[in-house]
C-alpha cells in the first residue's frame, strides 16, 4: 500500500511537471502568434546593390510520357486529355468516358507505339526539345536564362517557373514551340503559365511570343529540311502535314487552319512549287467527330497511281515525335506502299536545325523588348504583354 502511494505520488509529480511545460509552451506560442513581429528595418544609409536584370525564356512543348509503359502513358494521357481546352465537352460526361473507356484500353496500345520510337536517350520529343532549349540559350547569351517546360508531364511548367524564380528573372518570355496558334496548344500554355505565376508573391513580367507561322527564318528552315531529302530524288508530289484539330474548334473561332494554310503557301513559294505540286493535309485525329480535312491517312494511300513518289513534310511539328516517327514513318509508309506507292520520303522535323534556332532567337528578342531586339525581329513587332486568366490540344497522343 505504501509502495503504491509512493509510485502514484511520483507519477503525479512527473505528470505535473509535463503539464506545466506543456502549458508554458502553449502560452508562449499563443503570445508569439498574437504579438506583432518586430518592425522590418527599412532605414539604410546606402541603396541596395544594383542587380543585373535577367530575362527568363520558358521554352514550352506539349509533353511526353516518362517511359513507354502503360502506366506512364496512362498518367500522361489523363493529364493531357483532362484539359478542357483540349477536349471541349461536358466535363462530367468526359470524365466517365476518359477514365472508364479511353484510358484502360488506349494506354497499352499507345505504350506499344511509343516503344517503337523510344531511344537510348528516352523520348525523342523530350530529347529534341532539350537540344532546342540548349542551342537557343547559346545564341541568346548570358542575359537570358533559358529553361524547358512541358505543358503535360515532365519537366513541368511549375518546375521550370520555379527555376526561373530562383535565377532572379524579372521578366519571362514564354515561347511555345507551336508556330501556328491554337487554343488547344498555345492557348492552354498561356492559361497555365498565367495560373502558376499568379500564385507567386513576386510576379515577373510575362511576355508571350506571338504566332510565328510565317516568320521568314522559320519558312527557310522548313525548306532546308525538305531540300535535305529531296536532293537528287524524283518527287512527284509534296505533302504538307499538320496536326489535326476538331472542325468545331475552328468554327468557334480558332485561327489554326488559317495559320497552317499560310505556312503551307509560304513553304511552297520558298520551294518554287506550283499549286498542283503539293497537298495540305491533317493527321492524328482522335475520336469520332469531324476533324480538319483532308486526312493524311486517307489522302496518301489514295495517291497512286497519280503519284507514287512523294515527300511528306511536317511543318507544324517542332520536333520529331510519335506522330512523325511512328504514324508517318511506319504506318503511313506501309499503307502507301501497299497501295502501290514506290517511294515515301519524309523531311525531318525542325529539331535543332540552325535556321530554326535562329528563328526562335528572333522571336524571343522581338518579344523581350527593344533592349534585346535584333535586326531580324519577328514579323509584327515585339510580342504582346499579357497575364491570361487562370481559366483562360495536339501531339503525343497515339
Coordinates of C-alpha atoms in Angstrom, one line a residue:
X1 CA 0.0 0.0 0.0
X2 CA 2.8 2.4 0.9
X3 CA 4.7 1.4 -2.2
X4 CA 1.6 2.1 -4.3
X5 CA 1.2 5.5 -2.8
X6 CA 4.9 6.3 -3.5
X7 CA 4.6 5.2 -7.1
X8 CA 1.4 7.2 -7.6
X9 CA 2.8 10.2 -5.9
X10 CA 5.9 10.1 -8.1
X11 CA 3.7 9.8 -11.2
X12 CA 1.6 12.8 -10.0
X13 CA 4.7 14.9 -9.6
X14 CA 6.1 14.0 -13.0
X15 CA 2.7 14.5 -14.6
X16 CA 2.5 17.9 -13.1
X17 CA 5.9 18.8 -14.5
X18 CA 4.9 17.8 -18.0
X19 CA 1.6 19.7 -17.7
X20 CA 3.4 22.7 -16.6
X21 CA 5.9 22.5 -19.5
X22 CA 3.0 22.0 -22.0
X23 CA 1.1 24.9 -20.6
X24 CA 4.1 27.1 -20.8
X25 CA 4.7 26.1 -24.4
X26 CA 1.1 26.7 -25.3
X27 CA 1.1 30.2 -23.7
X28 CA 4.4 31.0 -25.4
X29 CA 3.1 30.0 -28.8
X30 CA -0.2 31.9 -28.2
X31 CA 1.7 35.1 -27.2
X32 CA 4.1 34.6 -30.2
X33 CA 1.3 34.5 -32.8
X34 CA -0.6 37.3 -31.1
X35 CA 2.3 39.6 -30.6
X36 CA 3.2 41.8 -33.6
X37 CA 6.6 40.9 -35.1
X38 CA 9.4 43.4 -34.7
X39 CA 9.4 46.1 -37.4
X40 CA 11.3 45.4 -40.5
X41 CA 14.4 47.6 -40.8
X42 CA 13.8 50.0 -43.7
X43 CA 16.3 52.8 -42.9
X44 CA 19.6 52.5 -44.8
X45 CA 22.5 54.8 -45.4
X46 CA 23.0 53.3 -48.9
X47 CA 20.7 52.0 -51.6
X48 CA 20.6 48.2 -52.2
X49 CA 23.2 47.0 -54.6
X50 CA 22.2 47.1 -58.2
X51 CA 21.3 43.8 -59.8
X52 CA 21.8 43.0 -63.4
X53 CA 18.3 42.4 -64.9
X54 CA 17.8 38.9 -66.3
X55 CA 15.2 37.7 -68.7
X56 CA 13.9 34.2 -68.5
X57 CA 12.9 32.3 -71.6
X58 CA 10.4 29.5 -71.0
X59 CA 10.5 27.1 -74.0
X60 CA 7.4 25.0 -73.9
X61 CA 6.5 21.9 -75.8
X62 CA 3.3 19.8 -75.4
X63 CA 4.8 16.8 -73.4
X64 CA 5.5 13.1 -73.5
X65 CA 5.3 10.2 -71.1
X66 CA 8.2 9.5 -68.7
X67 CA 8.6 6.0 -70.2
X68 CA 6.9 3.8 -72.8
X69 CA 4.9 1.8 -70.3
X70 CA 1.1 1.5 -70.0
X71 CA 1.2 3.1 -66.5
X72 CA 3.3 6.1 -67.6
X73 CA 1.3 6.6 -70.7
X74 CA -1.9 6.4 -68.8
X75 CA -0.7 9.0 -66.4
X76 CA 0.3 11.3 -69.2
X77 CA -2.9 10.9 -71.2
X78 CA -5.0 11.5 -68.1
X79 CA -3.4 14.9 -67.6
X80 CA -3.4 15.8 -71.3
X81 CA -7.0 14.7 -72.1
X82 CA -8.4 16.2 -68.8
X83 CA -7.5 19.7 -70.1
X84 CA -10.8 21.4 -71.0
X85 CA -9.0 23.3 -73.8
X86 CA -8.0 20.0 -75.4
X87 CA -11.4 18.3 -75.1
X88 CA -14.3 20.8 -75.1
X89 CA -17.2 18.6 -73.9
X90 CA -19.3 18.3 -70.8
X91 CA -16.8 17.6 -68.0
X92 CA -18.8 15.1 -66.1
X93 CA -19.5 13.0 -69.2
X94 CA -16.0 13.3 -70.4
X95 CA -14.5 12.2 -67.0
X96 CA -16.5 9.0 -67.3
X97 CA -15.5 8.3 -70.9
X98 CA -11.9 9.1 -70.2
X99 CA -11.4 7.0 -67.1
X100 CA -13.7 4.1 -67.9
X101 CA -13.3 3.7 -71.7
X102 CA -10.3 5.5 -73.1
X103 CA -7.5 5.2 -70.5
X104 CA -8.0 1.5 -69.7
X105 CA -7.8 0.5 -73.4
X106 CA -5.7 3.1 -75.1
X107 CA -2.8 3.2 -72.7
X108 CA -1.5 -0.2 -73.6
X109 CA -1.7 0.4 -77.4
X110 CA -0.1 3.8 -77.0
X111 CA 2.7 2.4 -74.9
X112 CA 3.5 -0.2 -77.6
X113 CA 3.6 2.7 -80.2
X114 CA 6.0 4.7 -78.0
X115 CA 8.2 1.7 -77.6
X116 CA 8.8 1.6 -81.3
X117 CA 10.3 5.1 -81.4
X118 CA 11.9 5.3 -77.9
X119 CA 15.7 5.7 -78.0
X120 CA 18.5 5.1 -75.5
X121 CA 18.2 8.8 -74.6
X122 CA 14.5 8.5 -73.9
X123 CA 11.6 10.2 -75.6
X124 CA 12.5 11.8 -78.9
X125 CA 10.3 14.8 -78.3
X126 CA 12.0 15.5 -74.9
X127 CA 15.5 14.9 -76.3
X128 CA 15.0 17.3 -79.2
X129 CA 13.2 19.8 -77.0
X130 CA 16.2 19.9 -74.7
X131 CA 18.6 20.4 -77.6
X132 CA 16.4 23.3 -78.9
X133 CA 16.5 25.0 -75.4
X134 CA 20.2 24.4 -75.2
X135 CA 21.0 25.8 -78.6
X136 CA 18.7 28.8 -78.1
X137 CA 20.4 29.6 -74.8
X138 CA 23.8 29.6 -76.5
X139 CA 22.6 32.1 -79.1
X140 CA 20.8 34.4 -76.6
X141 CA 23.7 34.7 -74.2
X142 CA 24.1 35.3 -70.5
X143 CA 21.4 38.0 -70.1
X144 CA 18.8 35.3 -70.8
X145 CA 18.1 32.2 -68.7
X146 CA 16.5 29.5 -71.0
X147 CA 14.6 26.6 -69.4
X148 CA 12.4 23.9 -70.8
X149 CA 8.9 23.1 -69.6
X150 CA 6.2 20.7 -70.8
X151 CA 2.5 21.6 -70.7
X152 CA 1.8 18.0 -69.6
X153 CA 4.3 15.7 -68.0
X154 CA 7.9 16.4 -67.1
X155 CA 9.8 18.7 -66.8
X156 CA 6.6 20.5 -65.6
X157 CA 5.8 24.2 -66.1
X158 CA 5.7 24.6 -62.4
X159 CA 9.3 23.3 -62.0
X160 CA 10.5 25.5 -64.9
X161 CA 9.0 28.6 -63.4
X162 CA 10.4 27.8 -60.0
X163 CA 13.9 27.6 -61.6
X164 CA 13.4 31.0 -63.3
X165 CA 12.4 32.5 -60.0
X166 CA 15.5 31.1 -58.3
X167 CA 17.6 32.6 -61.1
X168 CA 16.1 36.0 -60.2
X169 CA 14.4 36.7 -63.6
X170 CA 12.4 39.9 -63.6
X171 CA 10.7 39.1 -66.9
X172 CA 9.8 35.9 -68.6
X173 CA 9.3 35.4 -72.3
X174 CA 7.1 32.3 -72.9
X175 CA 8.0 30.6 -76.2
X176 CA 5.6 27.8 -77.1
X177 CA 7.1 25.6 -79.8
X178 CA 3.8 25.9 -81.8
X179 CA 4.3 28.2 -84.8
X180 CA 0.6 28.1 -85.6
X181 CA -1.7 29.3 -82.8
X182 CA -4.5 27.1 -81.4
X183 CA -6.4 27.5 -78.2
X184 CA -5.6 23.8 -77.5
X185 CA -1.8 24.3 -77.7
X186 CA -0.6 27.9 -77.3
X187 CA -3.8 28.9 -75.6
X188 CA -3.6 26.3 -72.9
X189 CA 0.1 27.1 -72.3
X190 CA -0.7 30.8 -71.8
X191 CA -3.5 30.0 -69.4
X192 CA -1.5 27.5 -67.3
X193 CA 1.6 29.8 -67.1
X194 CA -0.7 32.6 -66.0
X195 CA -2.3 30.5 -63.4
X196 CA 1.0 29.4 -62.0
X197 CA 2.6 32.8 -61.9
X198 CA -0.5 34.3 -60.3
X199 CA 0.4 32.1 -57.2
X200 CA 3.8 33.7 -56.8
X201 CA 4.3 36.6 -54.4
X202 CA 6.8 38.4 -56.6
X203 CA 5.4 38.1 -60.0
X204 CA 7.6 38.6 -63.1
X205 CA 6.5 40.4 -66.2
X206 CA 5.1 37.9 -68.6
X207 CA 5.6 38.2 -72.3
X208 CA 4.1 35.7 -74.7
X209 CA 5.5 35.3 -78.1
X210 CA 3.1 35.9 -81.0
X211 CA 2.4 33.2 -83.6
X212 CA 5.3 32.9 -86.0
X213 CA 3.7 30.7 -88.7
X214 CA 5.1 32.9 -91.5
X215 CA 8.4 34.0 -90.0
X216 CA 10.9 34.1 -92.9
X217 CA 13.6 32.1 -90.9
X218 CA 11.0 29.5 -89.9
X219 CA 10.0 29.1 -93.5
X220 CA 13.6 28.9 -94.6
X221 CA 14.3 26.2 -92.0
X222 CA 11.3 24.2 -93.2
X223 CA 12.5 24.5 -96.8
X224 CA 16.0 23.4 -95.8
X225 CA 14.7 20.3 -94.2
X226 CA 12.8 19.4 -97.5
X227 CA 15.9 20.1 -99.6
X228 CA 17.9 17.7 -97.4
X229 CA 15.9 14.7 -98.5
X230 CA 14.7 16.0 -101.9
X231 CA 18.3 16.4 -103.3
X232 CA 18.7 14.1 -106.3
X233 CA 15.3 12.4 -105.7
X234 CA 12.4 12.4 -108.2
X235 CA 9.5 13.7 -106.2
X236 CA 6.1 13.8 -107.9
X237 CA 4.1 15.4 -105.1
X238 CA 4.8 17.2 -101.8
X239 CA 2.5 16.6 -98.9
X240 CA 2.5 19.2 -96.1
X241 CA 1.0 17.5 -93.0
X242 CA -0.1 19.4 -89.9
X243 CA -1.6 18.0 -86.7
X244 CA -5.4 17.9 -86.9
X245 CA -8.0 19.7 -84.9
X246 CA -11.7 19.2 -84.4
X247 CA -13.7 21.2 -87.0
X248 CA -15.9 22.5 -84.2
X249 CA -13.0 24.4 -82.7
X250 CA -12.3 26.3 -85.9
X251 CA -16.0 27.1 -86.3
X252 CA -15.8 28.6 -82.8
X253 CA -13.0 31.0 -83.9
X254 CA -9.7 29.1 -83.6
X255 CA -7.3 30.6 -86.2
X256 CA -5.3 27.4 -86.5
X257 CA -6.4 26.3 -90.0
X258 CA -5.7 29.8 -91.4
X259 CA -2.2 29.8 -89.9
X260 CA -1.5 26.3 -91.3
X261 CA -2.7 27.3 -94.7
X262 CA -0.5 30.4 -94.7
X263 CA 2.5 28.4 -93.7
X264 CA 1.9 25.9 -96.5
X265 CA 1.7 28.5 -99.1
X266 CA 4.8 30.3 -97.9
X267 CA 6.7 27.0 -97.8
X268 CA 5.5 26.1 -101.4
X269 CA 6.6 29.5 -102.6
X270 CA 10.1 29.1 -100.9
X271 CA 10.4 25.7 -102.7
X272 CA 9.2 27.0 -106.0
X273 CA 6.2 24.7 -106.2
X274 CA 3.1 25.2 -108.3
X275 CA -0.2 24.6 -106.6
X276 CA -0.6 21.2 -108.4
X277 CA 2.7 20.0 -106.9
X278 CA 1.6 20.0 -103.2
X279 CA -1.2 19.0 -100.9
X280 CA -2.1 20.2 -97.4
X281 CA -3.4 17.5 -95.1
X282 CA -4.1 17.0 -91.4
X283 CA -3.1 14.0 -89.2
X284 CA -3.6 12.3 -85.8
X285 CA -7.3 12.7 -85.5
X286 CA -8.8 11.3 -82.3
X287 CA -12.4 10.3 -81.7
X288 CA -15.5 10.2 -83.9
X289 CA -16.2 13.9 -84.5
X290 CA -15.1 15.5 -87.8
X291 CA -11.6 16.9 -87.7
X292 CA -9.9 19.2 -90.2
X293 CA -9.7 17.6 -93.7
X294 CA -8.3 16.1 -95.9
X295 CA -7.0 13.4 -93.6
X296 CA -3.4 12.3 -94.1
X297 CA -4.1 8.6 -93.6
X298 CA -6.9 8.7 -96.2
X299 CA -5.2 11.0 -98.7
X300 CA -1.8 9.4 -99.1
X301 CA -2.8 5.8 -99.7
X302 CA -5.2 7.1 -102.4
X303 CA -2.4 8.9 -104.3
X304 CA -1.2 6.0 -106.5
X305 CA -1.2 5.9 -109.5
X306 CA -1.4 9.7 -109.6
X307 CA 1.8 10.0 -107.6
X308 CA 3.9 7.0 -106.5
X309 CA 7.0 9.0 -105.3
X310 CA 6.1 11.6 -102.6
X311 CA 7.7 13.7 -100.0
X312 CA 6.0 14.3 -96.7
X313 CA 7.0 17.2 -94.5
X314 CA 5.6 18.2 -91.1
X315 CA 5.7 22.0 -90.8
X316 CA 3.7 22.1 -87.6
X317 CA 5.9 19.8 -85.6
X318 CA 8.9 21.4 -83.9
X319 CA 10.4 18.1 -83.0
X320 CA 10.3 14.6 -84.3
X321 CA 7.9 12.6 -82.0
X322 CA 5.3 9.8 -82.1
X323 CA 3.3 11.5 -84.8
X324 CA 6.2 11.7 -87.2
X325 CA 8.3 8.7 -86.3
X326 CA 5.5 6.1 -85.8
X327 CA 2.4 7.5 -87.5
X328 CA 4.2 8.7 -90.7
X329 CA 7.4 6.8 -90.9
X330 CA 6.0 3.4 -90.0
X331 CA 2.2 3.2 -90.5
X332 CA 1.7 5.7 -93.3
X333 CA 4.7 4.4 -95.3
X334 CA 3.4 0.8 -95.0
X335 CA -0.1 1.9 -96.2
X336 CA 1.3 3.9 -99.1
X337 CA 3.5 1.0 -100.3
X338 CA 0.6 -1.5 -100.0
X339 CA -1.5 0.8 -102.2
X340 CA 1.1 0.8 -105.0
X341 CA 3.4 3.6 -103.9
X342 CA 7.1 3.3 -104.7
X343 CA 8.9 6.0 -102.6
X344 CA 7.8 7.9 -99.5
X345 CA 10.4 10.4 -98.3
X346 CA 9.9 12.3 -95.1
X347 CA 11.5 15.6 -94.2
X348 CA 12.8 15.7 -90.7
X349 CA 11.0 17.9 -88.2
X350 CA 12.9 21.1 -87.4
X351 CA 14.5 19.8 -84.2
X352 CA 17.7 21.8 -83.7
X353 CA 18.3 23.0 -87.2
X354 CA 20.4 26.2 -87.1
X355 CA 17.9 28.3 -89.1
X356 CA 15.1 27.2 -86.8
X357 CA 17.1 28.1 -83.7
X358 CA 17.9 31.5 -85.4
X359 CA 14.2 31.9 -86.0
X360 CA 13.4 31.2 -82.3
X361 CA 16.1 33.7 -81.2
X362 CA 14.5 36.3 -83.4
X363 CA 11.0 35.7 -82.0
X364 CA 12.3 35.8 -78.4
X365 CA 14.3 39.0 -78.9
X366 CA 11.3 40.6 -80.6
X367 CA 9.1 39.7 -77.6
X368 CA 11.7 40.6 -74.9
X369 CA 11.6 44.3 -75.8
X370 CA 13.7 47.0 -77.6
X371 CA 16.8 46.5 -75.5
X372 CA 17.2 43.0 -76.8
X373 CA 15.8 43.3 -80.3
X374 CA 17.9 42.2 -83.2
X375 CA 17.8 43.1 -86.9
X376 CA 15.9 40.0 -87.8
X377 CA 12.9 40.7 -85.5
X378 CA 9.8 38.7 -85.8
X379 CA 7.1 40.0 -88.2
X380 CA 4.6 42.1 -86.5
X381 CA 6.9 43.7 -84.0
X382 CA 7.5 42.8 -80.4
X383 CA 5.3 40.3 -78.6
X384 CA 2.3 41.4 -76.6
X385 CA 2.4 41.6 -72.9
X386 CA -0.4 39.8 -71.1
X387 CA -1.4 38.0 -68.0
X388 CA -4.0 35.5 -69.1
X389 CA -6.8 34.5 -66.8
X390 CA -6.4 31.2 -65.0
X391 CA -9.5 29.8 -66.7
X392 CA -8.4 31.3 -69.8
X393 CA -4.7 20.4 -77.6
X394 CA -2.5 18.2 -80.4
X395 CA 0.5 15.9 -80.1
X396 CA 1.9 12.8 -78.4
X397 CA -1.5 11.1 -78.2
X398 CA -1.1 7.9 -80.1

